[in-house]
């Protein structure tokens, strides 16, 4: 079924609104440490791409079948 959406990925990414940088600045200001983040099922990855600028070490989980 995924093959039905192969050509729409770029259009989706271009049209989807992004989160404001102030959101991640606020979250970072409320966390005591910025040493580690665990990326679990974050969907399109937009938020993950923005938040990693505040994090020292990154960990990712992928779905396994």
Tab-separated table of C-alpha atoms in Angstrom, residues 3-47:
chain	number	residue	atom	x	y	z
A	3	UNK	CA	3.717	2.440	-3.032
A	4	UNK	CA	0.477	4.373	-3.603
A	5	UNK	CA	2.028	7.417	-1.900
A	6	UNK	CA	5.586	7.360	-3.256
A	7	UNK	CA	5.139	10.421	-5.463
A	8	UNK	CA	3.254	12.494	-2.894
A	9	UNK	CA	5.954	12.672	-0.222
A	10	UNK	CA	7.580	15.892	-1.399
A	11	UNK	CA	4.245	17.630	-1.923
A	12	UNK	CA	3.133	16.594	1.554
A	13	UNK	CA	6.362	17.838	3.131
A	14	UNK	CA	6.165	21.148	1.243
A	15	UNK	CA	2.508	21.760	2.152
A	16	UNK	CA	2.581	20.669	5.795
A	17	UNK	CA	3.039	23.619	8.161
A	18	UNK	CA	6.093	23.476	10.368
A	19	UNK	CA	6.268	24.107	14.083
A	20	UNK	CA	7.539	27.511	15.245
A	21	UNK	CA	11.086	27.526	16.666
A	22	UNK	CA	9.712	29.148	19.830
A	23	UNK	CA	7.932	25.883	20.663
A	24	UNK	CA	11.216	23.986	20.886
A	25	UNK	CA	12.922	26.824	22.725
A	26	UNK	CA	10.113	26.693	25.299
A	27	UNK	CA	10.346	22.907	25.674
A	28	UNK	CA	14.129	23.108	26.028
A	29	UNK	CA	13.770	25.792	28.699
A	30	UNK	CA	11.582	23.437	30.780
A	31	UNK	CA	13.894	20.426	30.653
A	32	UNK	CA	16.793	20.122	33.108
A	33	UNK	CA	19.122	18.318	30.714
A	34	UNK	CA	19.624	18.226	26.967
A	35	UNK	CA	21.807	15.143	26.829
A	36	UNK	CA	19.482	12.592	25.277
A	37	UNK	CA	16.319	12.321	23.214
A	38	UNK	CA	14.544	9.172	22.107
A	39	UNK	CA	12.766	9.432	18.760
A	40	UNK	CA	9.817	7.024	18.880
A	41	UNK	CA	7.241	7.071	16.085
A	42	UNK	CA	7.442	10.809	15.456
A	43	UNK	CA	5.625	10.543	12.159
A	44	UNK	CA	6.967	12.798	9.424
A	45	UNK	CA	9.999	13.746	11.472
A	46	UNK	CA	9.371	17.490	11.350
A	47	UNK	CA	9.454	17.890	15.104
